[in-house]
Short mmCIF file of C-alpha atoms in Angstrom, two decimals:
data_model
loop_
_atom_site.label_atom_id
_atom_site.label_comp_id
_atom_site.label_asym_id
_atom_site.label_seq_id
_atom_site.Cartn_x
_atom_site.Cartn_y
_atom_site.Cartn_z
CA MET A 1 -12.88 -0.17 26.66
CA ILE A 2 -16.00 -2.28 26.37
CA HIS A 3 -18.65 -0.37 24.46
CA THR A 4 -22.06 -0.32 26.06
CA GLU A 5 -24.90 1.67 24.56
CA GLU A 6 -24.14 4.46 27.05
CA THR A 7 -20.38 4.60 26.42
CA THR A 8 -20.96 4.41 22.66
CA THR A 9 -23.39 7.34 22.86
CA GLU A 10 -20.92 9.36 24.94
CA ALA A 11 -18.08 8.64 22.50
CA VAL A 12 -20.26 9.54 19.49
CA ASN A 13 -21.37 12.79 21.16
CA THR A 14 -17.76 13.73 21.90
CA LEU A 15 -16.65 12.95 18.33
CA GLU A 16 -19.63 14.83 16.87
CA GLY A 17 -18.70 17.86 18.97
CA LEU A 18 -15.21 17.77 17.47
CA ILE A 19 -16.66 17.39 13.98
CA SER A 20 -18.74 20.52 14.61
CA ILE A 21 -15.74 22.65 15.43
CA LEU A 22 -13.81 21.15 12.51
CA GLU A 23 -16.67 22.02 10.13
CA ASP A 24 -16.65 25.57 11.45
CA GLY A 25 -12.88 25.77 11.13
CA LYS A 26 -13.06 24.50 7.56
CA LEU A 27 -15.67 27.13 6.69
CA GLY A 28 -13.76 29.80 8.61
CA TYR A 29 -10.51 29.13 6.77
CA THR A 30 -12.26 29.01 3.40
CA ASN A 31 -13.90 32.34 4.20
CA ALA A 32 -10.62 33.82 5.48
CA ALA A 33 -8.83 32.73 2.28
CA GLU A 34 -11.40 34.66 0.24
CA HIS A 35 -10.67 37.86 2.19
CA VAL A 36 -6.88 38.01 2.29
CA GLU A 37 -4.75 39.51 -0.46
CA ASP A 38 -1.47 37.74 0.40
CA LEU A 39 -1.26 34.66 -1.84
CA ILE A 40 0.93 32.71 0.60
CA ILE A 41 -1.50 33.27 3.49
CA LYS A 42 -4.42 32.46 1.17
CA ALA A 43 -2.76 29.15 0.21
CA ASP A 44 -2.06 28.37 3.89
CA PHE A 45 -5.69 29.01 4.84
CA LEU A 46 -6.93 26.76 2.02
CA GLU A 47 -4.52 24.04 3.18
CA TYR A 48 -5.84 24.35 6.76
CA ALA A 49 -9.41 24.04 5.41
CA ARG A 50 -8.43 20.85 3.51
CA GLU A 51 -6.79 19.46 6.63
CA ARG A 52 -9.96 20.09 8.64
CA ALA A 53 -11.97 18.22 5.98
CA LEU A 54 -9.63 15.22 6.32
CA PHE A 55 -9.96 15.34 10.12
CA ILE A 56 -13.75 15.29 9.76
CA VAL A 57 -13.56 12.13 7.64
CA GLU A 58 -11.28 10.46 10.22
CA LEU A 59 -13.74 11.17 13.04
CA GLN A 60 -16.75 10.14 10.95
CA ASP A 61 -14.99 6.82 10.29
CA GLN A 62 -14.66 6.33 14.05
CA ILE A 63 -18.38 7.03 14.55
CA ASN A 64 -19.23 4.58 11.76
CA LYS A 65 -17.05 1.92 13.43
CA LEU A 66 -19.24 2.36 16.52
CA GLY A 67 -22.24 1.49 14.36
CA LYS A 68 -23.68 4.98 14.34
CA SER A 69 -24.62 7.30 11.49
CA THR A 70 -22.68 10.49 10.80
CA ASP A 71 -25.57 12.50 9.41
CA THR A 72 -24.88 15.55 11.52
CA SER A 73 -24.95 19.22 10.79
CA GLY A 74 -21.89 20.95 12.19
CA GLY A 75 -21.89 24.11 14.21
CA GLY A 76 -21.40 24.06 17.94
CA PRO A 77 -21.24 27.23 20.06
CA LEU A 78 -17.42 27.38 20.07
CA GLY A 79 -17.36 26.79 16.34
CA ALA A 80 -20.00 29.44 15.81
CA LEU A 81 -17.67 31.81 17.66
CA HIS A 82 -14.94 31.02 15.13
CA ARG A 83 -17.21 31.55 12.11
CA THR A 84 -18.69 34.72 13.58
CA TRP A 85 -15.25 36.19 14.22
CA ILE A 86 -14.19 35.58 10.63
CA ASP A 87 -17.44 37.07 9.28
CA ILE A 88 -17.46 40.13 11.56
CA LYS A 89 -13.77 40.92 11.29
CA SER A 90 -13.62 40.61 7.52
CA SER A 91 -16.75 42.70 6.99
CA PHE A 92 -15.71 45.48 9.37
CA THR A 93 -12.08 45.59 8.37
CA GLY A 94 -12.49 45.25 4.63
CA GLY A 95 -10.45 42.07 4.65
CA ASP A 96 -7.63 43.42 6.84
CA THR A 97 -5.15 40.54 7.02
CA GLU A 98 -4.10 41.22 10.63
CA ALA A 99 -7.73 41.14 11.81
CA ILE A 100 -8.43 37.95 9.87
CA ILE A 101 -5.32 36.29 11.34
CA ASN A 102 -6.47 37.32 14.84
CA ALA A 103 -9.90 35.82 14.13
CA CYS A 104 -8.28 32.56 13.00
CA ILE A 105 -6.25 32.50 16.22
CA THR A 106 -9.46 32.90 18.21
CA GLY A 107 -11.04 30.01 16.30
CA GLU A 108 -8.03 27.73 16.69
CA GLU A 109 -7.80 28.46 20.41
CA ALA A 110 -11.46 27.43 20.71
CA ALA A 111 -10.70 24.22 18.78
CA VAL A 112 -7.69 23.39 20.99
CA GLU A 113 -9.84 23.92 24.09
CA LYS A 114 -12.60 21.67 22.75
CA TYR A 115 -10.10 18.93 21.85
CA LYS A 116 -8.51 19.07 25.30
CA MET A 117 -11.94 18.82 26.92
CA ALA A 118 -12.78 15.81 24.71
CA LEU A 119 -9.62 14.02 25.85
CA GLU A 120 -10.23 14.90 29.52
CA LYS A 121 -13.75 13.43 29.44
CA ASN A 122 -12.27 9.94 29.17
CA GLU A 123 -15.11 8.74 26.91
CA LEU A 124 -12.97 7.60 23.98
CA ASP A 125 -11.19 4.31 23.39
CA GLY A 126 -7.48 3.96 22.61
CA SER A 127 -7.71 4.31 18.83
CA GLN A 128 -10.02 7.32 19.14
CA ILE A 129 -7.68 8.94 21.67
CA ALA A 130 -4.76 8.40 19.27
CA ILE A 131 -6.62 10.10 16.40
CA VAL A 132 -7.92 12.97 18.53
CA SER A 133 -4.45 13.51 20.04
CA LYS A 134 -2.85 13.55 16.57
CA GLN A 135 -5.43 16.06 15.35
CA LEU A 136 -4.96 18.21 18.46
CA ASN A 137 -1.20 18.30 17.87
CA SER A 138 -1.75 19.39 14.27
CA ILE A 139 -4.26 22.09 15.27
CA GLN A 140 -1.82 23.35 17.93
CA SER A 141 0.92 23.45 15.28
CA THR A 142 -1.38 25.40 12.94
CA LEU A 143 -2.18 27.82 15.77
CA ASP A 144 1.54 28.36 16.37
CA LYS A 145 2.11 29.00 12.63
CA ILE A 146 -0.74 31.52 12.50
CA LYS A 147 0.54 33.31 15.60
CA ALA A 148 3.96 33.52 13.92
CA LYS A 149 2.32 35.20 10.89
CA ARG A 150 0.83 37.80 13.19
CA SER A 151 4.19 38.78 14.59
CA SER A 152 6.00 38.77 11.24
#
């Protein structure tokens, strides 16, 4: 893909949107880890938060390679949904693990949807598509693991 100013702007906007939901996921998992009693689930949530932080760095690197700055403040509407669910559920349920897991599922489903939309837009180049696809696969795997916790 030849980058024009327009295609570069579209790619940066798409990547920034993904960074927003990753930021919210990172915060959501950190918050969820603070509210669960189960040490294994707490460790898993902290690992998912660390993974989101690594994903953010990967996408910021892609934006930098396009010659753009990554001084963005995260927090898109889908991500806000994730954070709100964690906050509301944990405050109303007194940290009920099942409710927190359900909130994490809601957030991850929003992230998967946003990633799929980013890939469908066809605004990314090959290396960006490879990174976004890899991250999507990992988020989908995390979602599957969290859903398994709910049923166990």
